[in-house]
XYZ file of C-alpha atoms in Angstrom:
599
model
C -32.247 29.409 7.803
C -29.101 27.815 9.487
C -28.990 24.085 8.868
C -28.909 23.742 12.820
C -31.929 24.863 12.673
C -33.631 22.969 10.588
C -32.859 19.403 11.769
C -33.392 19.509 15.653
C -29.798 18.237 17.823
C -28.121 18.257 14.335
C -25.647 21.202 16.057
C -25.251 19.179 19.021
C -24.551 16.129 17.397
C -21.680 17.848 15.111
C -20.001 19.031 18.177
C -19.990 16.011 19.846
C -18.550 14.144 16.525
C -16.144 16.715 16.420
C -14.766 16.505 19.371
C -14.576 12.708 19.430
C -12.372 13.159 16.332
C -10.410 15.974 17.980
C -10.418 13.494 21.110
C -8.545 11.228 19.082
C -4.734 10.995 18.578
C -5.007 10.736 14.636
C -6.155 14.319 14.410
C -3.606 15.467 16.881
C -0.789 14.472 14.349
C -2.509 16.797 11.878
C -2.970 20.821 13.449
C -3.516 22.484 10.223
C -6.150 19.767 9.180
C -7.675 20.105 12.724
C -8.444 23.880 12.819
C -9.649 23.723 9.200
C -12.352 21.180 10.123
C -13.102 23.213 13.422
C -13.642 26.216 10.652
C -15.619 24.283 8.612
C -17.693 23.034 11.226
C -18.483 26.315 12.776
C -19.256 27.712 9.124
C -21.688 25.238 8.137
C -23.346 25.768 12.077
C -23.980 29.672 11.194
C -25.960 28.401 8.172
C -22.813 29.440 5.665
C -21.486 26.356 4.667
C -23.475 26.588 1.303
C -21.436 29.785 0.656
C -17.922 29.018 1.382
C -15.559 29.768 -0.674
C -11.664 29.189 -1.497
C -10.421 32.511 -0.090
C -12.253 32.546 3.104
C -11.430 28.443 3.629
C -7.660 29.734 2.962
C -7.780 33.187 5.214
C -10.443 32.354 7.700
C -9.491 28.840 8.335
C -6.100 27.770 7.020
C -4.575 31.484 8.354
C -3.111 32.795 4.502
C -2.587 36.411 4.100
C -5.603 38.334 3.216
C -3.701 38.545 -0.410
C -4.376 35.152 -0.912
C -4.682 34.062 -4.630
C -7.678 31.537 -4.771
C -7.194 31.303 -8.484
C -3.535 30.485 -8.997
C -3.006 28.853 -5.747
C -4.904 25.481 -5.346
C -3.975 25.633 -1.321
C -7.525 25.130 0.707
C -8.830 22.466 -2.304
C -5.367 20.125 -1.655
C -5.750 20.678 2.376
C -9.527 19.384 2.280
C -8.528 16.734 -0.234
C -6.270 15.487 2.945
C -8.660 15.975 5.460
C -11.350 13.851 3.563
C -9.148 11.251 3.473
C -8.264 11.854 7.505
C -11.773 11.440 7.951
C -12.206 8.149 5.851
C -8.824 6.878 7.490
C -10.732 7.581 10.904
C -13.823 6.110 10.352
C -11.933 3.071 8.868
C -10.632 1.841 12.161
C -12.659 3.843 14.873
C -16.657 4.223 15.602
C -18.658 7.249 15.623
C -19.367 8.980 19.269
C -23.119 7.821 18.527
C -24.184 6.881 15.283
C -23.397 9.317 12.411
C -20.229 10.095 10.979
C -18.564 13.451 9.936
C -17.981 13.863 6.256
C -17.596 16.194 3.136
C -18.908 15.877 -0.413
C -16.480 16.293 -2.969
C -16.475 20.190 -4.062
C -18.309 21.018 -1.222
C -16.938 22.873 1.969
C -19.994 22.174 3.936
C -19.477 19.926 6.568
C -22.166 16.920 6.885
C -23.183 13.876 9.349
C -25.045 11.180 8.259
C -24.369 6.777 8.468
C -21.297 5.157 7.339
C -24.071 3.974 4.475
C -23.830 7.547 3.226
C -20.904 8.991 4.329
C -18.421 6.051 2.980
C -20.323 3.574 1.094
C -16.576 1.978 0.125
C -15.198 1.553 3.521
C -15.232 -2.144 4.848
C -14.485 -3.880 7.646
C -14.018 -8.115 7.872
C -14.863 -9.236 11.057
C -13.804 -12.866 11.739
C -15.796 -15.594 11.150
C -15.396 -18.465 13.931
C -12.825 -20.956 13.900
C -12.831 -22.430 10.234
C -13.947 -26.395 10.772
C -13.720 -26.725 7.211
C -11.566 -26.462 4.150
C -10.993 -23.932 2.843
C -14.519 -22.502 3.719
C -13.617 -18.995 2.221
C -17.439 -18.586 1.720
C -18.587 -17.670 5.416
C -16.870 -14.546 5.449
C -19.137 -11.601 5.979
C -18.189 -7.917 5.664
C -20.466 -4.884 7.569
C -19.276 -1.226 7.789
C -18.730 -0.413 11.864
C -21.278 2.330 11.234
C -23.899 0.021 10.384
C -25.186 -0.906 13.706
C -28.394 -0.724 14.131
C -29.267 -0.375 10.660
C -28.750 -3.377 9.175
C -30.680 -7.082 9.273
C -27.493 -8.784 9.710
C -26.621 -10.220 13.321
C -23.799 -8.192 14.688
C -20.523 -9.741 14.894
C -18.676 -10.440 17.796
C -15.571 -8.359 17.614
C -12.194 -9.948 18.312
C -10.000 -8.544 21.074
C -8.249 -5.547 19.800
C -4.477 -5.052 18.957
C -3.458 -2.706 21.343
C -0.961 -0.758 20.060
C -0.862 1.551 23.460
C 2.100 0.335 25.945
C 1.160 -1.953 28.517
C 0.481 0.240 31.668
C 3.192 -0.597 34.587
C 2.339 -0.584 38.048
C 4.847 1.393 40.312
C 3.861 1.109 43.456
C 5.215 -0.643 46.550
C 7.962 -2.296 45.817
C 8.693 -1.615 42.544
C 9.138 1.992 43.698
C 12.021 1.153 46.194
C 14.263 -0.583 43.164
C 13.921 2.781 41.346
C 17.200 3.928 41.613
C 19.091 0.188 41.063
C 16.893 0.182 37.937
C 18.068 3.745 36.940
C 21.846 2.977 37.376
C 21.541 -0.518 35.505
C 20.353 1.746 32.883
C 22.933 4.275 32.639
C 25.823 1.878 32.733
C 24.124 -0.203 29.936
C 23.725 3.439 28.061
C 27.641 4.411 28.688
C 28.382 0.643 27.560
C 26.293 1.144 24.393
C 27.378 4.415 23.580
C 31.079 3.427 24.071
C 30.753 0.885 21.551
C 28.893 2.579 19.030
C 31.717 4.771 18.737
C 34.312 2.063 18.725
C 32.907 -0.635 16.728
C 34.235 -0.095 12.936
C 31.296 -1.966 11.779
C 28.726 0.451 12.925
C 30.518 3.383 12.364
C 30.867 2.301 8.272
C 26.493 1.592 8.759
C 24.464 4.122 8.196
C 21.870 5.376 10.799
C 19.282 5.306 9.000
C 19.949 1.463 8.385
C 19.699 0.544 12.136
C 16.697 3.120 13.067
C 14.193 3.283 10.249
C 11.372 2.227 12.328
C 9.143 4.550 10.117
C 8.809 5.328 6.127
C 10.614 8.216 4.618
C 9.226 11.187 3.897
C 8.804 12.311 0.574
C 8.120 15.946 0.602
C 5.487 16.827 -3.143
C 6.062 20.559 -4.611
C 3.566 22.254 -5.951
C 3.258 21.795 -9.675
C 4.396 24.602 -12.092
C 2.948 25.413 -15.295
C 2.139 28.910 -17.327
C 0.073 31.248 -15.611
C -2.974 31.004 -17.652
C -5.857 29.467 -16.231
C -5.860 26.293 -17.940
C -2.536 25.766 -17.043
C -2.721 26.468 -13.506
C -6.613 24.366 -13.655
C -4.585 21.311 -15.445
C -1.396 21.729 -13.141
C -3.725 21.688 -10.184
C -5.033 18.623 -11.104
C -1.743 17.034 -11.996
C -0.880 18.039 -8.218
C -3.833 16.761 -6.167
C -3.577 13.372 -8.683
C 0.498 12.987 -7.662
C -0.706 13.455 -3.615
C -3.147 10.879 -4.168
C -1.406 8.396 -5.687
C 1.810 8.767 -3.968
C -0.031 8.996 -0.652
C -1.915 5.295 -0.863
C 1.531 3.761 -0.592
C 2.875 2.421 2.309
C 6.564 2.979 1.102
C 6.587 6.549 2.012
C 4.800 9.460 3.694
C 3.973 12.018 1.941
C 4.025 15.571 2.752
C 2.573 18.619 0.881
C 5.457 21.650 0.421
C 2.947 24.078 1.592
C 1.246 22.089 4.547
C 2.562 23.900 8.105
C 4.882 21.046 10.175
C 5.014 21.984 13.557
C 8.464 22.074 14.773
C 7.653 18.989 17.554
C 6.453 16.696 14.490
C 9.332 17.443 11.906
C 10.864 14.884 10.094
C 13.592 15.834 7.404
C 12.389 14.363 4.143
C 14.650 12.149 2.380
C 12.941 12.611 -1.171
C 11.512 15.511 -2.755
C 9.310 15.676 -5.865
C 9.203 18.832 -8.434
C 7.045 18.858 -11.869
C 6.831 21.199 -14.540
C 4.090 21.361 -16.915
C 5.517 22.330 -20.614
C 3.861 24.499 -23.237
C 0.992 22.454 -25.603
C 2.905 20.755 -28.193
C 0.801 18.897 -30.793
C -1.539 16.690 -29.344
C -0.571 17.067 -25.852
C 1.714 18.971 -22.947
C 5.237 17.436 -21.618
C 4.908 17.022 -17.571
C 8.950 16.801 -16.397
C 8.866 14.894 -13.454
C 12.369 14.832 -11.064
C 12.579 12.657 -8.004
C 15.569 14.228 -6.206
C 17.617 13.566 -3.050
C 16.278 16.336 -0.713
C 19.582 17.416 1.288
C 21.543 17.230 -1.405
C 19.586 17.620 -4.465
C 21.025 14.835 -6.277
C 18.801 13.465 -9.134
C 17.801 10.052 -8.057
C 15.075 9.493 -11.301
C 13.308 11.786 -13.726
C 10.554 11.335 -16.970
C 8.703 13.295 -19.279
C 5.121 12.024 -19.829
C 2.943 13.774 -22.822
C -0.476 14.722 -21.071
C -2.430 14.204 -24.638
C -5.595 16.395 -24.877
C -8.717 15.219 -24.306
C -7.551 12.084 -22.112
C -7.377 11.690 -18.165
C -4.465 13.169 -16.560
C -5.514 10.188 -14.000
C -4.384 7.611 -16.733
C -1.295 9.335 -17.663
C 0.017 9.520 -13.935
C -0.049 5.948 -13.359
C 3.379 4.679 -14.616
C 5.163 7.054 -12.901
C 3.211 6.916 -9.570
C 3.914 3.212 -10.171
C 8.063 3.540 -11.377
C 8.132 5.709 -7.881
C 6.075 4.393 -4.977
C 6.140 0.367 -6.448
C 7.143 -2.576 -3.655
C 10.450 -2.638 -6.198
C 10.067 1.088 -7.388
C 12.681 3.811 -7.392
C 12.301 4.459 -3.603
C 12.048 0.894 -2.512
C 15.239 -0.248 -4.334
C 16.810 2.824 -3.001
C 16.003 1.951 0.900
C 16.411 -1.478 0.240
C 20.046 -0.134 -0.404
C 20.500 1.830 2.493
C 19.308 -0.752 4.814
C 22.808 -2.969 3.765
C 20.720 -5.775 5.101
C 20.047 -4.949 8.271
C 16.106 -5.248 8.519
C 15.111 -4.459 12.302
C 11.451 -4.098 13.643
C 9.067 -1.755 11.667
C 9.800 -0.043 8.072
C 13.403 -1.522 7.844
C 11.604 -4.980 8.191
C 9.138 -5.076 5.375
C 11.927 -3.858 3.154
C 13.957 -7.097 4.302
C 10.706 -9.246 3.358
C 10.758 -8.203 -0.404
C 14.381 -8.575 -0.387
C 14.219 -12.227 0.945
C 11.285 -12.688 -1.877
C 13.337 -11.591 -4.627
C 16.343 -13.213 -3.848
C 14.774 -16.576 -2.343
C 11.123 -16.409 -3.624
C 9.355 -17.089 -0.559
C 12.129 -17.772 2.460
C 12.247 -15.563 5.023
C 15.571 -15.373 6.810
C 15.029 -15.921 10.413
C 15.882 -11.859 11.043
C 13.293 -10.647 8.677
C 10.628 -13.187 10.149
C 11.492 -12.566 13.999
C 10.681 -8.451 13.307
C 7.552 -9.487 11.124
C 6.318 -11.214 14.144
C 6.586 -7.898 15.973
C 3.315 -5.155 16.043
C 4.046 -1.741 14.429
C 2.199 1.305 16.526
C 1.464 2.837 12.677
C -1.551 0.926 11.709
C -0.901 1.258 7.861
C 2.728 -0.370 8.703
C 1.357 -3.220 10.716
C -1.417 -3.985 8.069
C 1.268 -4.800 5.596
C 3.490 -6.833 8.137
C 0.449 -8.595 8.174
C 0.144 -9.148 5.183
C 3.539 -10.249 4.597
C 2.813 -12.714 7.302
C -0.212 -13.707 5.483
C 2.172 -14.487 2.020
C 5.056 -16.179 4.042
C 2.377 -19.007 5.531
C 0.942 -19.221 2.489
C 4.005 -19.507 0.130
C 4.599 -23.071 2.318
C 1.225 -24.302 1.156
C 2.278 -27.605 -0.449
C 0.345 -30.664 -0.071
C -0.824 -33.177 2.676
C -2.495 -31.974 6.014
C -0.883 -29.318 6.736
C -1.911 -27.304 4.113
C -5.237 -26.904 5.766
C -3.521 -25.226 8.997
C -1.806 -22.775 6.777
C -4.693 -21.164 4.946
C -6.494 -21.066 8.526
C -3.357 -19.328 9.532
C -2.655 -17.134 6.646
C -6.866 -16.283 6.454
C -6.606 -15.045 9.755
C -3.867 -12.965 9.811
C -5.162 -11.249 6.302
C -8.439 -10.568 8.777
C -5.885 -9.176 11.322
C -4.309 -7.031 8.707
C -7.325 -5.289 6.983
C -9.014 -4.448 10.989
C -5.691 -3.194 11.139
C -6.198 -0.897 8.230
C -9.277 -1.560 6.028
C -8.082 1.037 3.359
C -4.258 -0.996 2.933
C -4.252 -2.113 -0.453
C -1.828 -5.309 1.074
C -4.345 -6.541 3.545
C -6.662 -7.153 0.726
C -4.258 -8.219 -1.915
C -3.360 -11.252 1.177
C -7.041 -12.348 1.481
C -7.575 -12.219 -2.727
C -5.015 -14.598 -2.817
C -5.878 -16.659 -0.119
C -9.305 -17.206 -2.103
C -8.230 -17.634 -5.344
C -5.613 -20.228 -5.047
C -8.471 -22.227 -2.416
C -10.520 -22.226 -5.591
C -12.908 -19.421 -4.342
C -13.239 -17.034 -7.102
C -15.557 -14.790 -6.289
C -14.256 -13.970 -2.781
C -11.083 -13.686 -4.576
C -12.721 -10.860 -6.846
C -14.153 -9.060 -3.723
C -11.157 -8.754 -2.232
C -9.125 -7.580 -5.786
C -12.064 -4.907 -6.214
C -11.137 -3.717 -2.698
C -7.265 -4.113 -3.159
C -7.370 -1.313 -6.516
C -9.678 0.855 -5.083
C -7.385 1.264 -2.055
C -3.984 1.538 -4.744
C -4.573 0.835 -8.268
C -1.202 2.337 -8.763
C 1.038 -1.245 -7.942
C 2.185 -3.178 -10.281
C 2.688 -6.581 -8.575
C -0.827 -6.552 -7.165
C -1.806 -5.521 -10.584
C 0.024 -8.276 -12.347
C -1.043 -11.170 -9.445
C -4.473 -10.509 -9.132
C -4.965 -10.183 -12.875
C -3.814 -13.403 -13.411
C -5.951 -14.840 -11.134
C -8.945 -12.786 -11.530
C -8.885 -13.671 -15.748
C -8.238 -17.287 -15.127
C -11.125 -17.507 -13.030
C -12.913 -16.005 -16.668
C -13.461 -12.176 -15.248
C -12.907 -10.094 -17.825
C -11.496 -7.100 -15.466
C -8.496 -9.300 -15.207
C -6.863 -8.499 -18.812
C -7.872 -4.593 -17.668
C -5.478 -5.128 -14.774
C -3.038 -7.284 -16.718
C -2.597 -4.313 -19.284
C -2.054 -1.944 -16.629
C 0.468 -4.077 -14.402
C 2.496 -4.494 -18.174
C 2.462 -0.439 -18.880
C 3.329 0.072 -14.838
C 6.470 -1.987 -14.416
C 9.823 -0.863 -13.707
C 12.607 -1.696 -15.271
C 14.407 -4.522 -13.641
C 11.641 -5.518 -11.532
C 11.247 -9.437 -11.296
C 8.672 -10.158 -8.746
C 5.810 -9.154 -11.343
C 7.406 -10.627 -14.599
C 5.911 -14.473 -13.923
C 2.395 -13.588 -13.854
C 3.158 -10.952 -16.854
C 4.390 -13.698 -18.808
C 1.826 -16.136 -17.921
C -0.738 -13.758 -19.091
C 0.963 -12.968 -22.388
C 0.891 -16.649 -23.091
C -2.712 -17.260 -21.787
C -3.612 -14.042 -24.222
C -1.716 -14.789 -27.537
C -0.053 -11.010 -26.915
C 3.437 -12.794 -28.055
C 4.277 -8.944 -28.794
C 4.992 -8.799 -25.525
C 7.721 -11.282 -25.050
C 10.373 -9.036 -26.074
C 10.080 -6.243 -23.872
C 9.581 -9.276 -20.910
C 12.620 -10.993 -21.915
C 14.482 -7.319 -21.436
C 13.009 -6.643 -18.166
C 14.785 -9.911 -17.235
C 18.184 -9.027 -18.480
C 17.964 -6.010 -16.247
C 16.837 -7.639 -13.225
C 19.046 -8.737 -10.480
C 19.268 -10.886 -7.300
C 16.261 -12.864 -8.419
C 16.111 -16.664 -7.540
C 17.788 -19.243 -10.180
C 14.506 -21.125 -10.428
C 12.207 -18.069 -10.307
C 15.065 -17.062 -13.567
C 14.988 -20.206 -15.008
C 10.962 -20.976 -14.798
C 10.535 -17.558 -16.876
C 12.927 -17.541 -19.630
C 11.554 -21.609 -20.160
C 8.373 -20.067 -20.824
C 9.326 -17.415 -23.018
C 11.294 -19.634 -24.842
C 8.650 -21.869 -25.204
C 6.211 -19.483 -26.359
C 8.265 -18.173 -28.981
C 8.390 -21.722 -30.315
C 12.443 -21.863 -29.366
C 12.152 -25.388 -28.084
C 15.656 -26.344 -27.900
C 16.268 -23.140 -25.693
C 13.025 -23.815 -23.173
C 14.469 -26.956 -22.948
C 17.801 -26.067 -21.812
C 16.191 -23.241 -19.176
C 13.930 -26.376 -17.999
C 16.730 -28.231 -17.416
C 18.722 -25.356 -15.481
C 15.118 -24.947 -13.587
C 15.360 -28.671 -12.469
C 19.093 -28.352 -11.459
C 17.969 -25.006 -9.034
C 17.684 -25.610 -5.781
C 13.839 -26.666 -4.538
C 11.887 -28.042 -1.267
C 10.999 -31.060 -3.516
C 12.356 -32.852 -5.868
C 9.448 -36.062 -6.041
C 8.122 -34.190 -9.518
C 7.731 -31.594 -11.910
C 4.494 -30.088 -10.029
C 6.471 -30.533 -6.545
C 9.618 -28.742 -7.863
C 6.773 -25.683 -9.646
C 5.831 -25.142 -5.863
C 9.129 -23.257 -4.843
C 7.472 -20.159 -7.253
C 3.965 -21.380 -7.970
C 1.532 -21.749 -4.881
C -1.361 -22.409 -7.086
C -2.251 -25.790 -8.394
C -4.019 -24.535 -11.251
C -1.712 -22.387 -12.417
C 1.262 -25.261 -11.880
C -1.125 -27.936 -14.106
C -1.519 -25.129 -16.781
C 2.071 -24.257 -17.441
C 2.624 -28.530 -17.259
C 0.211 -28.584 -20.218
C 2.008 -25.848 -21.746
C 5.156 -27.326 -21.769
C 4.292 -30.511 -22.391
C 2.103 -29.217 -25.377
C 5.482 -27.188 -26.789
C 7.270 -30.285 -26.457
C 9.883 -29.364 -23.951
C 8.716 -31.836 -20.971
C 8.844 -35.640 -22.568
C 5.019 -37.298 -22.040
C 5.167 -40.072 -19.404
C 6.511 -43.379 -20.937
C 4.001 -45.793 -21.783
């Protein structure tokens, strides 16, 4: 019997779900994923979404050629991969028409409803907790799913007013219609005036475009995934693909599109990267994937490895350096951008690049460019969740001591809270409110928010290395999980991660490490001379090189620093965290490279 059938208003109730998604801009962006969920719904309707199959999902609703190859062409599975995720992405930041939310099971086609409860038990929402009268008070926060109402015994939060990211409406009537035309030649001299410079100025003509307009990530367009045409092949280099979507596609630094997803010709964007794999013959205990990130309009390589997919292990696990090496804050594509942008960081994409600049080069100041734009809303939600975020880390990173270290975790608490309504599924909004907690001494807040931070990219290596660190020195044993995985995840070169990677080796006794840590710093560049200076001390130091931590001590004390008053003062321009500052004073005072206080 048709499932509308059997549960009376359950075919009502899907069409009016449906069309309050379709009602909503978020699905408008996305054609091909709309008419496949208007397929889907109508098939589970008629009582057939038990039966459903590849083919028909790929003919009937995705509009293939009736020689569609369900077996060597993993099409329809990748497209409702996506639109799961739509879904989730939807439901993240936007109620239900009435109370149950539209979702499918994964390797199902059939379309369900049911509460947030069932649909996404891992999507969260923090709601703000009133004006914090103590300090820190990290405890009071309480997290309910929006579908929940209703349903649960908790009191319903009040809701803070909403970010509107829709243009303020402007009123045109009376006499703001007679200056029409005064306002419309303004503009056009201002345009002539503008255009006539752009072409004359030598210094914009030498800047790239992209440098002034990249409001929005790149686009990184994924290939399908070669491989023999055996069914295991094809089976492993289906998985290999649908792993590479996912992973690429929880970072913020790009946007990812699928080779064989239908653009329409109003939404096109050029890529500017495109990915190709090739899965090799078995060759003892494993397979060679070729990876090649390449420069779409020209093809140039830009970064390539060969990873051995060893039998009998997760693809999953083998992916993650690579996802890591590409889509990383100081990845391949990141350093690349961070390039192109010459330093010119205006409102949106171009400005979050400028903050990890600024944090490389200065570890924690913000040039008064790259914090005017972070003080400016994004309309893409996952965007403004990380300028958030960053706004979250810049208040923080002046935490010091004295009074007004209480304002600034108010501050910095509230606009992580601002960040993850903004997107509850950003990996940065969460990593900003772990932190928060961790260095106010609340650990298991702090672990909440870490749990939330991997689920939503376990893929980056500085939240990886960070949260670790704070998550095993608050004695959770996930921590050294995460610390091995931000060590086997970092890039070459990158510095922002190597502190906390060399902390942990110390706190572990994994002195094996050191070597390939001392290398990464060799390779890095632009980083801060303190930030330098603080981490080859310490590997010096652990390595039992006294005379050389000593000298790296001294050249940290010489860098320049908000504070001077003491050794715990001067940690502050890297370290926010009092605990972590008193253990690395212990340390070094234990090696014998700081003198003990004179009697």
């Amino acid at each position: 019997m048709p499932e509308g059938l059997q549960r009376p208003g359950f075919t009502a109730a899907m069409r009016l779900e449906r069309d309050h998604l379709f009602d909503n801009g978020q699905f408008n962006k996305a054609p091909t994923l709309m008419r496949l969920l208007a397929f889907l719904v109508e098939e589970t309707l008629a009582g057939r979404g038990d039966q459903l199959k590849s083919y028909s999902v790929a003919v009937d609703g995705l509009g293939r050629d009736a020689d569609f190859d369900a077996q060597a062409d993993s099409y329809p599975r990748v497209q409702v991969v996506r639109l799961r995720k739509l879904l989730e992405a939807f439901y993240a930041r936007h109620d239900p028409a009435e109370h149950s939310c539209i979702f499918l099971k994964s390797g199902s086609y059939r379309v369900r409803l049911g509460p947030l409860s069932a649909a996404y038990p891992e999507l969260v929402r923090a709601y703000p907790v009133a004006a914090l009268t103590k300090f820190p008070a990290p405890e009071v926060e309480t997290y309910v799913a929006p579908c929940f109402a209703g349903e649960t015994d908790l009191p319903e939060p009040e809701l803070p007013a909403a970010v509107s990211l829709e243009p303020e409406s402007t009123d045109l009537r009376g006499s703001h219609l007679r200056d029409w035309r005064l306002i419309a030649a303004a503009l056009l001299i201002i345009s002539i005036v503008l255009f006539a410079y752009a072409f004359s100025s030598p210094a914009l003509q030498k800047t790239p475009q992209a440098a002034l307009t990249q409001t929005e990530a790149p686009v990184l367009l994924l290939e399908p995934v070669s491989a023999a045409s055996d069914a295991r092949s094809a089976a492993i280099a289906d998985d290999i693909y649908a792993l590479l979507a996912d992973g690429i596609g929880r970072s913020w630094l790009v946007r990812l599109r699928l080779s064989n997803t239908p653009v329409p010709s109003t939404q096109s964007v050029t890529p500017a990267y495109r990915i190709t794999a090739q899965l090799g013959e078995i060759s003892g205990d494993g397979r060679p994937l070729y990876l090649r990130l390449t420069e779409f309009e020209t093809s140039n390589l830009l970064w390539s490895t060969t990873i051995n997919i060893k039998s009998g292990t997760s693809v999953g696990d083998s992916l993650g350096q690579p996802i890591a090496q590409l889509t990383g804050p100081f990845g391949v594509i990141a350093t690349r951008e961070n390039r192109i942008a010459q330093g010119r960081f205006g409102p949106g994409y171009s400005c979050l690049l400028g903050y990890l600049s600024n944090i490389v080069k200065d570890r924690g100041k913000v040039d008064d460019t790259v914090a005017r734009c972070l003080a400016k809303e994004n309309a893409d939600a996952k965007l403004d969740a990380v300028r958030l975020a960053f706004q979250s880390f810049h208040v923080m990173d002046g935490y010091g001591e004295g009074p007004a270290r209480k304002d600034r975790v108010v501050r910095a608490m509230d606009l992580a809270r601002q960040s993850i309504n903004a997107d509850p599924k950003e990996a940065y909004a969460h990593f900003a409110m772990a932190r928060i907690h961790f260095v106010t001494g609340n650990c298991p807040m702090g672990r909440q928010h870490s749990v939330h931070a991997l689920e939503a990219n376990p893929f980056d290596p500085v939240i990886l290395a960070v949260l670790g660190n704070f998550t095993a020195m608050c004695g959770y044993k996930e921590g050294f999980v995460m610390l091995d995985k931000a060590y086997a995840f970092r890039s070459a070169g990158e510095s922002h991660a190597r502190l906390s990677l060399i902390l942990a080796v110390i706190w572990q006794k994994r002195f094996d490490r050191l070597k390939m840590l001392r290398e990464d710093g060799e390779q890095a560049s632009g980083t801060s001379a303190a930030y330098h200076y603080l981490c080859e001390t310490l590997i010096a130091a652990a390595l039992d090189d006294t005379d050389a931590a000593r000298v790296n001590w001294q050249k940290f004390r010489a860098s320049p620093h908000a504070s001077s008053a003491s050794d715990d003062a001067m940690l502050t321009s890297v370290i926010m965290s009092p605990q972590i500052r008193a253990r690395i004073l212990g340390f070094l005072k234990q090696k014998g490279v700081i003198p003990p206080p004179k009697a």
